[in-house]
mmCIF file of C-alpha atoms and ligand atoms in Angstrom:
data_model
loop_
_atom_site.group_PDB
_atom_site.id
_atom_site.type_symbol
_atom_site.label_atom_id
_atom_site.label_comp_id
_atom_site.label_asym_id
_atom_site.label_seq_id
_atom_site.Cartn_x
_atom_site.Cartn_y
_atom_site.Cartn_z
ATOM 1 C CA GLN A 1 15.290 -21.092 21.250
ATOM 2 C CA ALA A 2 16.105 -23.874 18.846
ATOM 3 C CA LYS A 3 19.722 -22.695 18.786
ATOM 4 C CA SER A 4 20.125 -23.271 22.507
ATOM 5 C CA GLY A 5 19.529 -26.947 21.719
ATOM 6 C CA GLY A 6 18.309 -29.468 24.241
ATOM 7 C CA ARG A 7 14.955 -31.061 24.539
ATOM 8 C CA ASN A 8 13.018 -27.964 25.549
ATOM 9 C CA GLY A 9 14.433 -25.923 22.713
ATOM 10 C CA TRP A 10 13.201 -28.356 20.082
ATOM 11 C CA ARG A 11 9.885 -28.862 21.746
ATOM 12 C CA TYR A 12 9.267 -25.135 21.700
ATOM 13 C CA PHE A 13 10.275 -24.912 18.054
ATOM 14 C CA ASN A 14 7.934 -27.734 16.991
ATOM 15 C CA ASP A 15 4.969 -26.480 18.993
ATOM 16 C CA GLU A 16 5.476 -23.057 17.482
ATOM 17 C CA MET A 17 5.460 -24.500 13.979
ATOM 18 C CA ALA A 18 2.346 -26.556 14.641
ATOM 19 C CA ARG A 19 0.628 -23.548 16.132
ATOM 20 C CA SER A 20 1.318 -21.377 13.108
ATOM 21 C CA ALA A 21 0.209 -24.097 10.678
ATOM 22 C CA SER A 22 -3.152 -24.506 12.388
ATOM 23 C CA GLU A 23 -3.514 -20.759 12.842
ATOM 24 C CA ARG A 24 -3.003 -20.494 9.121
ATOM 25 C CA LEU A 25 -5.851 -22.905 8.454
ATOM 26 C CA VAL A 26 -8.097 -21.015 10.858
ATOM 27 C CA ILE A 27 -7.293 -17.720 9.142
ATOM 28 C CA GLU A 28 -7.989 -19.180 5.721
ATOM 29 C CA PHE A 29 -11.274 -20.612 6.982
ATOM 30 C CA ASP A 30 -12.382 -17.407 8.712
ATOM 31 C CA LEU A 31 -11.407 -15.285 5.707
ATOM 32 C CA ARG A 32 -14.138 -17.010 3.702
ATOM 33 C CA ARG A 33 -16.825 -15.242 5.707
ATOM 34 C CA ALA A 34 -14.939 -12.080 6.579
ATOM 35 C CA ILE A 35 -16.376 -9.923 3.807
ATOM 36 C CA VAL A 36 -20.017 -11.001 4.090
ATOM 37 C CA ASN A 37 -19.791 -10.716 7.876
ATOM 38 C CA GLU A 38 -18.546 -7.146 7.385
ATOM 39 C CA GLU A 39 -15.397 -7.814 9.381
ATOM 40 C CA MET A 40 -13.196 -5.938 6.914
ATOM 41 C CA THR A 41 -12.758 -2.177 6.929
ATOM 42 C CA LEU A 42 -10.392 0.279 5.316
ATOM 43 C CA ARG A 43 -8.294 2.967 6.959
ATOM 44 C CA TYR A 44 -6.810 5.837 4.993
ATOM 45 C CA GLN A 45 -3.332 7.109 5.773
ATOM 46 C CA PRO A 46 -2.429 10.601 4.474
ATOM 47 C CA GLN A 47 0.618 11.073 2.272
ATOM 48 C CA MET A 48 2.166 14.537 2.512
ATOM 49 C CA GLU A 49 4.020 16.453 -0.141
ATOM 50 C CA LEU A 50 7.168 17.452 1.750
ATOM 51 C CA ALA A 51 7.654 20.800 -0.001
ATOM 52 C CA SER A 52 4.134 22.076 0.732
ATOM 53 C CA GLY A 53 2.914 20.007 3.674
ATOM 54 C CA ARG A 54 -0.251 19.276 1.743
ATOM 55 C CA ILE A 55 -2.006 15.925 1.613
ATOM 56 C CA THR A 56 -1.541 14.711 -1.939
ATOM 57 C CA GLY A 57 -2.711 11.161 -1.388
ATOM 58 C CA VAL A 58 -4.197 8.690 1.075
ATOM 59 C CA GLU A 59 -3.293 5.023 1.157
ATOM 60 C CA ALA A 60 -6.141 2.583 1.743
ATOM 61 C CA LEU A 61 -5.107 -0.044 4.311
ATOM 62 C CA LEU A 62 -7.128 -3.150 5.169
ATOM 63 C CA ARG A 63 -8.175 -3.899 8.722
ATOM 64 C CA TRP A 64 -9.702 -7.202 9.769
ATOM 65 C CA GLN A 65 -11.515 -7.577 13.076
ATOM 66 C CA ARG A 66 -12.754 -11.115 13.590
ATOM 67 C CA GLU A 67 -16.107 -12.062 15.076
ATOM 68 C CA ASP A 68 -14.474 -12.671 18.480
ATOM 69 C CA GLY A 69 -13.127 -9.105 18.425
ATOM 70 C CA SER A 70 -9.497 -10.000 17.699
ATOM 71 C CA HIS A 71 -7.557 -8.079 15.057
ATOM 72 C CA VAL A 72 -5.468 -9.884 12.466
ATOM 73 C CA PRO A 73 -2.786 -7.640 10.935
ATOM 74 C CA PRO A 74 -2.600 -7.548 7.117
ATOM 75 C CA ASP A 75 0.992 -8.781 7.137
ATOM 76 C CA ARG A 76 -0.429 -11.974 8.652
ATOM 77 C CA PHE A 77 -3.506 -12.591 6.484
ATOM 78 C CA ILE A 78 -2.549 -11.091 3.099
ATOM 79 C CA PRO A 79 0.148 -13.719 2.349
ATOM 80 C CA ILE A 80 -2.342 -16.469 3.292
ATOM 81 C CA ALA A 81 -5.013 -14.909 1.093
ATOM 82 C CA GLU A 82 -2.496 -14.709 -1.757
ATOM 83 C CA GLU A 83 -1.743 -18.407 -1.506
ATOM 84 C CA SER A 84 -5.373 -19.469 -1.205
ATOM 85 C CA GLY A 85 -6.569 -17.136 -3.958
ATOM 86 C CA GLN A 86 -8.880 -15.288 -1.550
ATOM 87 C CA ILE A 87 -6.904 -12.127 -2.294
ATOM 88 C CA ILE A 88 -8.879 -11.852 -5.547
ATOM 89 C CA GLU A 89 -12.176 -11.304 -3.771
ATOM 90 C CA LEU A 90 -10.548 -9.213 -1.041
ATOM 91 C CA GLY A 91 -8.732 -7.045 -3.556
ATOM 92 C CA ARG A 92 -11.901 -6.497 -5.543
ATOM 93 C CA TRP A 93 -13.672 -5.402 -2.356
ATOM 94 C CA VAL A 94 -10.842 -3.006 -1.446
ATOM 95 C CA LEU A 95 -10.840 -1.395 -4.897
ATOM 96 C CA GLU A 96 -14.614 -1.026 -4.814
ATOM 97 C CA GLN A 97 -14.608 0.549 -1.341
ATOM 98 C CA ALA A 98 -11.692 2.879 -2.025
ATOM 99 C CA VAL A 99 -13.084 4.141 -5.325
ATOM 100 C CA ALA A 100 -16.537 4.664 -3.791
ATOM 101 C CA ALA A 101 -15.015 6.567 -0.856
ATOM 102 C CA ARG A 102 -12.884 8.744 -3.121
ATOM 103 C CA LYS A 103 -15.917 9.560 -5.269
ATOM 104 C CA GLN A 104 -17.831 10.639 -2.180
ATOM 105 C CA TRP A 105 -14.992 12.928 -1.052
ATOM 106 C CA LEU A 106 -14.861 14.355 -4.554
ATOM 107 C CA ASP A 107 -18.590 15.065 -4.439
ATOM 108 C CA GLU A 108 -17.996 16.833 -1.127
ATOM 109 C CA GLY A 109 -15.518 19.129 -2.893
ATOM 110 C CA HIS A 110 -12.168 17.525 -2.061
ATOM 111 C CA LYS A 111 -10.489 17.640 -5.415
ATOM 112 C CA HIS A 112 -6.763 17.319 -5.162
ATOM 113 C CA PHE A 113 -5.560 14.036 -3.795
ATOM 114 C CA VAL A 114 -5.360 10.448 -4.946
ATOM 115 C CA VAL A 115 -6.526 7.330 -3.171
ATOM 116 C CA ALA A 116 -3.766 4.709 -3.295
ATOM 117 C CA VAL A 117 -4.760 1.046 -3.321
ATOM 118 C CA ASN A 118 -2.401 -1.878 -2.708
ATOM 119 C CA VAL A 119 -2.679 -4.481 -5.436
ATOM 120 C CA SER A 120 -1.149 -7.913 -4.951
ATOM 121 C CA PHE A 121 0.817 -9.460 -7.819
ATOM 122 C CA VAL A 122 -1.744 -12.294 -7.719
ATOM 123 C CA GLN A 123 -4.512 -9.791 -8.442
ATOM 124 C CA PHE A 124 -2.482 -7.925 -11.055
ATOM 125 C CA TRP A 125 -1.886 -11.110 -13.042
ATOM 126 C CA ARG A 126 -5.560 -12.045 -13.329
ATOM 127 C CA ASP A 127 -6.800 -11.692 -16.899
ATOM 128 C CA ASP A 128 -9.581 -9.351 -15.892
ATOM 129 C CA PHE A 129 -7.634 -6.995 -13.607
ATOM 130 C CA VAL A 130 -7.325 -4.025 -15.955
ATOM 131 C CA ASP A 131 -10.969 -4.424 -16.912
ATOM 132 C CA GLU A 132 -11.955 -4.512 -13.266
ATOM 133 C CA VAL A 133 -10.183 -1.197 -12.676
ATOM 134 C CA ARG A 134 -11.814 0.339 -15.753
ATOM 135 C CA THR A 135 -15.332 -0.780 -14.862
ATOM 136 C CA THR A 136 -14.991 0.154 -11.182
ATOM 137 C CA LEU A 137 -13.944 3.698 -12.099
ATOM 138 C CA ALA A 138 -16.732 3.951 -14.667
ATOM 139 C CA ARG A 139 -19.403 2.565 -12.346
ATOM 140 C CA HIS A 140 -18.606 5.215 -9.749
ATOM 141 C CA GLY A 141 -17.810 7.982 -12.215
ATOM 142 C CA LEU A 142 -14.390 8.575 -10.662
ATOM 143 C CA PRO A 143 -11.661 10.076 -12.892
ATOM 144 C CA GLY A 144 -8.745 7.628 -13.149
ATOM 145 C CA GLU A 145 -6.407 10.472 -12.142
ATOM 146 C CA LEU A 146 -7.723 10.183 -8.581
ATOM 147 C CA LEU A 147 -6.703 6.537 -8.242
ATOM 148 C CA GLU A 148 -3.184 5.306 -7.583
ATOM 149 C CA ILE A 149 -2.254 1.644 -7.729
ATOM 150 C CA GLU A 150 0.621 0.450 -5.559
ATOM 151 C CA LEU A 151 2.350 -2.528 -7.103
ATOM 152 C CA THR A 152 5.348 -4.384 -5.746
ATOM 153 C CA GLU A 153 8.492 -5.301 -7.616
ATOM 154 C CA ARG A 154 7.141 -8.853 -7.823
ATOM 155 C CA VAL A 155 4.727 -7.942 -10.628
ATOM 156 C CA ALA A 156 7.658 -7.512 -12.994
ATOM 157 C CA MET A 157 8.939 -11.032 -12.360
ATOM 158 C CA GLY A 158 8.169 -13.637 -14.953
ATOM 159 C CA GLU A 159 6.761 -11.623 -17.795
ATOM 160 C CA PRO A 160 8.108 -8.084 -17.499
ATOM 161 C CA GLU A 161 7.151 -7.086 -21.057
ATOM 162 C CA LEU A 162 3.542 -8.058 -20.475
ATOM 163 C CA ALA A 163 3.586 -6.296 -17.092
ATOM 164 C CA VAL A 164 4.749 -3.113 -18.813
ATOM 165 C CA ARG A 165 1.985 -3.412 -21.429
ATOM 166 C CA MET A 166 -0.629 -3.800 -18.694
ATOM 167 C CA MET A 167 0.786 -0.796 -16.864
ATOM 168 C CA ARG A 168 0.503 1.250 -20.055
ATOM 169 C CA THR A 169 -3.167 0.294 -20.363
ATOM 170 C CA LEU A 170 -3.728 1.374 -16.749
ATOM 171 C CA LYS A 171 -1.924 4.654 -17.481
ATOM 172 C CA GLY A 172 -4.331 5.052 -20.390
ATOM 173 C CA LEU A 173 -7.147 5.189 -17.824
ATOM 174 C CA GLY A 174 -5.305 8.063 -16.132
ATOM 175 C CA VAL A 175 -4.402 5.927 -13.118
ATOM 176 C CA ARG A 176 -1.166 6.680 -11.229
ATOM 177 C CA LEU A 177 1.219 3.810 -10.564
ATOM 178 C CA SER A 178 3.778 3.423 -7.813
ATOM 179 C CA ILE A 179 6.141 0.686 -6.727
ATOM 180 C CA ASP A 180 5.610 -0.215 -3.071
ATOM 181 C CA ASP A 181 8.337 -1.320 -0.627
ATOM 182 C CA PHE A 182 10.948 -0.354 -3.187
ATOM 183 C CA GLY A 183 14.401 -1.710 -2.453
ATOM 184 C CA THR A 184 13.248 -4.863 -0.656
ATOM 185 C CA GLY A 185 12.344 -6.970 -3.671
ATOM 186 C CA TYR A 186 13.830 -8.153 -6.896
ATOM 187 C CA SER A 187 14.505 -4.846 -8.572
ATOM 188 C CA SER A 188 14.923 -5.165 -12.249
ATOM 189 C CA LEU A 189 16.539 -1.812 -12.830
ATOM 190 C CA SER A 190 16.578 -2.277 -16.581
ATOM 191 C CA TYR A 191 12.783 -2.675 -16.646
ATOM 192 C CA LEU A 192 12.206 0.089 -14.144
ATOM 193 C CA ASN A 193 13.201 2.543 -16.810
ATOM 194 C CA THR A 194 10.640 1.164 -19.269
ATOM 195 C CA MET A 195 7.806 0.973 -16.728
ATOM 196 C CA PRO A 196 5.314 3.862 -16.787
ATOM 197 C CA ILE A 197 5.642 4.406 -13.031
ATOM 198 C CA ASP A 198 4.913 7.718 -11.272
ATOM 199 C CA ALA A 199 6.638 7.116 -7.950
ATOM 200 C CA LEU A 200 8.792 4.764 -5.895
ATOM 201 C CA LYS A 201 7.787 4.141 -2.289
ATOM 202 C CA ILE A 202 10.842 3.755 -0.069
ATOM 203 C CA ASP A 203 10.300 0.900 2.356
ATOM 204 C CA ARG A 204 10.017 1.659 6.050
ATOM 205 C CA ALA A 205 12.936 -0.694 6.750
ATOM 206 C CA PHE A 206 15.279 1.970 5.321
ATOM 207 C CA ILE A 207 13.524 5.025 6.783
ATOM 208 C CA ARG A 208 13.585 3.468 10.240
ATOM 209 C CA ASN A 209 17.402 3.463 10.192
ATOM 210 C CA ILE A 210 17.906 7.091 9.202
ATOM 211 C CA GLY A 211 20.294 8.507 11.780
ATOM 212 C CA LEU A 212 21.256 4.991 12.872
ATOM 213 C CA GLU A 213 22.658 3.117 9.873
ATOM 214 C CA SER A 214 24.670 4.997 7.280
ATOM 215 C CA SER A 215 24.219 2.213 4.720
ATOM 216 C CA ASP A 216 20.419 2.564 4.922
ATOM 217 C CA GLU A 217 20.760 6.333 4.578
ATOM 218 C CA ALA A 218 22.801 5.691 1.453
ATOM 219 C CA ILE A 219 20.032 3.430 0.118
ATOM 220 C CA CYS A 220 17.445 6.186 0.729
ATOM 221 C CA ARG A 221 19.611 8.713 -1.125
ATOM 222 C CA THR A 222 20.209 6.281 -3.972
ATOM 223 C CA ILE A 223 16.490 5.570 -4.423
ATOM 224 C CA ILE A 224 15.665 9.301 -4.393
ATOM 225 C CA GLN A 225 18.407 9.995 -6.943
ATOM 226 C CA LEU A 226 17.355 7.071 -9.111
ATOM 227 C CA ALA A 227 13.757 8.309 -9.139
ATOM 228 C CA GLY A 228 14.967 11.823 -9.927
ATOM 229 C CA THR A 229 17.055 10.525 -12.816
ATOM 230 C CA ILE A 230 14.096 8.809 -14.455
ATOM 231 C CA GLY A 231 11.864 11.767 -13.654
ATOM 232 C CA ILE A 232 9.481 10.291 -11.095
ATOM 233 C CA GLY A 233 8.630 10.977 -7.447
ATOM 234 C CA THR A 234 9.470 9.256 -4.168
ATOM 235 C CA ILE A 235 7.197 8.546 -1.212
ATOM 236 C CA ALA A 236 8.879 7.580 2.052
ATOM 237 C CA GLU A 237 6.876 5.231 4.275
ATOM 238 C CA GLY A 238 7.130 5.047 8.053
ATOM 239 C CA VAL A 239 8.231 8.639 8.619
ATOM 240 C CA GLU A 240 8.124 8.789 12.415
ATOM 241 C CA THR A 241 10.496 11.513 13.583
ATOM 242 C CA PRO A 242 11.399 15.107 12.684
ATOM 243 C CA HIS A 243 14.885 13.760 12.019
ATOM 244 C CA HIS A 244 13.554 11.340 9.369
ATOM 245 C CA LEU A 245 11.661 14.208 7.788
ATOM 246 C CA ALA A 246 14.645 16.580 7.784
ATOM 247 C CA PHE A 247 16.855 13.947 6.150
ATOM 248 C CA LEU A 248 14.254 13.150 3.495
ATOM 249 C CA ALA A 249 13.494 16.789 2.702
ATOM 250 C CA GLN A 250 17.205 17.596 2.501
ATOM 251 C CA ASN A 251 17.755 14.784 0.043
ATOM 252 C CA GLY A 252 14.873 15.737 -2.230
ATOM 253 C CA CYS A 253 12.264 13.119 -1.374
ATOM 254 C CA THR A 254 8.886 14.179 -2.819
ATOM 255 C CA ALA A 255 6.408 12.896 -0.247
ATOM 256 C CA GLY A 256 6.157 11.086 3.053
ATOM 257 C CA GLN A 257 3.721 8.969 4.979
ATOM 258 C CA GLY A 258 3.978 7.959 8.620
ATOM 259 C CA TYR A 259 2.978 8.461 12.221
ATOM 260 C CA LEU A 260 4.785 11.837 12.303
ATOM 261 C CA PHE A 261 2.067 13.176 9.982
ATOM 262 C CA ALA A 262 -0.917 10.936 10.604
ATOM 263 C CA HIS A 263 -1.893 7.402 11.502
ATOM 264 C CA PRO A 264 -4.260 5.505 9.203
ATOM 265 C CA LEU A 265 -7.653 7.202 9.733
ATOM 266 C CA PHE A 266 -11.266 6.140 9.575
ATOM 267 C CA GLY A 267 -12.732 7.363 6.294
ATOM 268 C CA CYS A 268 -15.217 9.539 8.177
ATOM 269 C CA ASP A 269 -12.351 11.412 9.872
ATOM 270 C CA LEU A 270 -10.485 12.216 6.671
ATOM 271 C CA PRO A 271 -12.428 15.313 5.501
ATOM 272 C CA ALA A 272 -11.625 17.132 8.777
ATOM 273 C CA GLU A 273 -7.956 16.219 8.384
ATOM 274 C CA LEU A 274 -7.990 17.482 4.774
ATOM 275 C CA MET A 275 -9.514 20.800 5.855
ATOM 276 C CA ARG A 276 -7.035 21.157 8.680
ATOM 277 C CA ARG A 277 -4.133 20.704 6.264
ATOM 278 C CA GLY A 278 -5.602 23.059 3.684
ATOM 279 C CA VAL A 279 -5.522 20.505 0.912
ATOM 280 C CA THR A 280 -8.796 21.695 -0.551
ATOM 281 C CA ALA A 281 -7.786 25.340 -0.915
ATOM 282 C CA PRO A 282 -9.795 26.530 -3.944
ATOM 283 C CA GLY A 283 -7.880 26.776 -7.187
ATOM 284 C CA HIS A 284 -4.772 25.298 -5.638
ATOM 285 C CA ARG A 285 -2.447 23.624 -8.093
ATOM 286 C CA SER A 286 1.057 22.453 -7.607
ATOM 287 C CA HIS A 287 3.429 20.121 -9.397
ATOM 288 C CA GLY A 288 3.835 16.509 -8.436
ATOM 289 C CA ARG A 289 0.999 14.459 -7.076
ATOM 290 C CA GLN A 290 -1.852 16.826 -7.811
ATOM 291 C CA ALA A 291 -4.594 15.354 -9.918
ATOM 292 C CA PRO A 292 -6.496 17.596 -12.308
ATOM 293 C CA VAL A 293 -10.269 17.375 -12.109
HETATM 294 P P1 C2E B 301 2.449 -1.167 2.960
HETATM 295 O O1 C2E B 301 1.620 -1.069 1.739
HETATM 296 O O2 C2E B 301 3.903 -0.952 2.818
HETATM 297 O O3 C2E B 301 1.785 -0.172 3.981
HETATM 298 C C1 C2E B 301 2.489 0.574 4.927
HETATM 299 C C2 C2E B 301 2.369 -0.039 6.309
HETATM 300 O O4 C2E B 301 3.128 0.756 7.220
HETATM 301 C C3 C2E B 301 0.969 -0.051 6.877
HETATM 302 O O5 C2E B 301 0.877 -1.224 7.688
HETATM 303 C C4 C2E B 301 0.921 1.175 7.748
HETATM 304 O O6 C2E B 301 -0.072 1.137 8.759
HETATM 305 C C5 C2E B 301 2.310 1.147 8.316
HETATM 306 N N1 C2E B 301 2.788 2.458 8.747
HETATM 307 C C6 C2E B 301 2.514 3.668 8.202
HETATM 308 N N2 C2E B 301 3.185 4.643 8.817
HETATM 309 C C7 C2E B 301 3.922 4.050 9.777
HETATM 310 C C8 C2E B 301 4.849 4.537 10.764
HETATM 311 O O7 C2E B 301 5.152 5.730 10.852
HETATM 312 N N3 C2E B 301 5.432 3.615 11.582
HETATM 313 C C9 C2E B 301 5.141 2.278 11.504
HETATM 314 N N4 C2E B 301 5.743 1.461 12.370
HETATM 315 N N5 C2E B 301 4.284 1.791 10.578
HETATM 316 C C10 C2E B 301 3.685 2.658 9.731
HETATM 317 P P2 C2E B 301 -0.395 -2.170 7.647
HETATM 318 O O8 C2E B 301 -1.632 -1.348 7.492
HETATM 319 O O9 C2E B 301 -0.274 -3.088 8.807
HETATM 320 O O10 C2E B 301 -0.210 -2.965 6.306
HETATM 321 C C11 C2E B 301 0.852 -3.851 6.142
HETATM 322 C C12 C2E B 301 0.953 -4.321 4.715
HETATM 323 O O11 C2E B 301 -0.161 -5.102 4.354
HETATM 324 C C13 C2E B 301 0.961 -3.165 3.713
HETATM 325 O O12 C2E B 301 2.260 -2.621 3.643
HETATM 326 C C14 C2E B 301 0.565 -3.903 2.448
HETATM 327 O O13 C2E B 301 1.661 -4.573 1.891
HETATM 328 C C15 C2E B 301 -0.409 -4.923 2.990
HETATM 329 N N6 C2E B 301 -1.782 -4.440 2.764
HETATM 330 C C16 C2E B 301 -2.550 -3.617 3.534
HETATM 331 N N7 C2E B 301 -3.752 -3.411 2.962
HETATM 332 C C17 C2E B 301 -3.744 -4.106 1.793
HETATM 333 C C18 C2E B 301 -4.694 -4.292 0.716
HETATM 334 O O14 C2E B 301 -5.809 -3.752 0.682
HETATM 335 N N8 C2E B 301 -4.317 -5.114 -0.322
HETATM 336 C C19 C2E B 301 -3.087 -5.720 -0.359
HETATM 337 N N9 C2E B 301 -2.785 -6.512 -1.411
HETATM 338 N N10 C2E B 301 -2.170 -5.549 0.610
HETATM 339 C C20 C2E B 301 -2.488 -4.752 1.675
HETATM 340 MG MG1 MG B 302 1.339 0.171 0.235
HETATM 341 MG MG1 MG B 303 4.718 0.225 1.355
HETATM 342 MG MG1 MG B 304 6.234 -1.550 3.456
#
């Protein structure tokens, strides 16, 4: 619009900017009551091991429904919460909920999958983050092996040596670590090799273009090879078509997550999905993302 020039173009542009600035303030204001008002919930999206078709993980994803019934997508409110610091309280709530839910599923006999929690770099860099993870696991009696923490490449900016030390402490609790949205951020390939990471998550932006954009296919292959070289797994996000799946399986991707397999589910619907996929088969063990209990 702005490019077309003229009076109307600029007017539109300015109104749009003003709208988003005030919307931002409203979101920040409403976020303050969102948790106590019980407006936040978690969905759990299955992650499938491609070789076996088993669910080896579920990613916890935040959903916010405001008092007036409107939904605010996480891509809209998470960046605001990161800037305002509200992500600390939100993140603590998410970890608490996800660990509690995983413990309940464990008590119901579902042994072999991890719950993956997104952790913002703002949260990661708080002094008490590692302690918070330790005490949350202990309070619920959940083995660390059943928790995965998804970090982004941003955590390694600034103080990569310290980030690596913190990751080692988390690994000491048994927790799995993955790098989310890999390929979109500031990859420090030299540090990647020193980081105690279990998997790289290939961003949906690349998966989306499989079959459409040969350069994005090349990026997918490169990430899978890179992970293979350093001996870790790959999880593709946004797997939507059989063609995506075929490409990923052919190129040795470990796991996938996306609408082709399952949408993010209500926690109460997960056990049925696990049964349906045979993830809880007694005595089942396989390599990769299985967690011993
Ligand atoms: P993400 O961690 O990369 O999560 C994957 C996103 O892709 C999710 O969006 C998920 O619903 C969506 N998705 C999964 N499969 C498909 C598919 O096949 N097609 C399409 N089009 N989309 C798919 P969602 O839930 O809207 O979350 C967006 C982002 O918000 C997440 O990206 C993550 O960065 C952030 N986020 C969500 N929950 C949390 C949280 O508890 N804490 C933090 N710090 N960030 C969160
Ligand atoms: Mg994620
Ligand atoms: Mg992701
Ligand atoms: Mg993503």
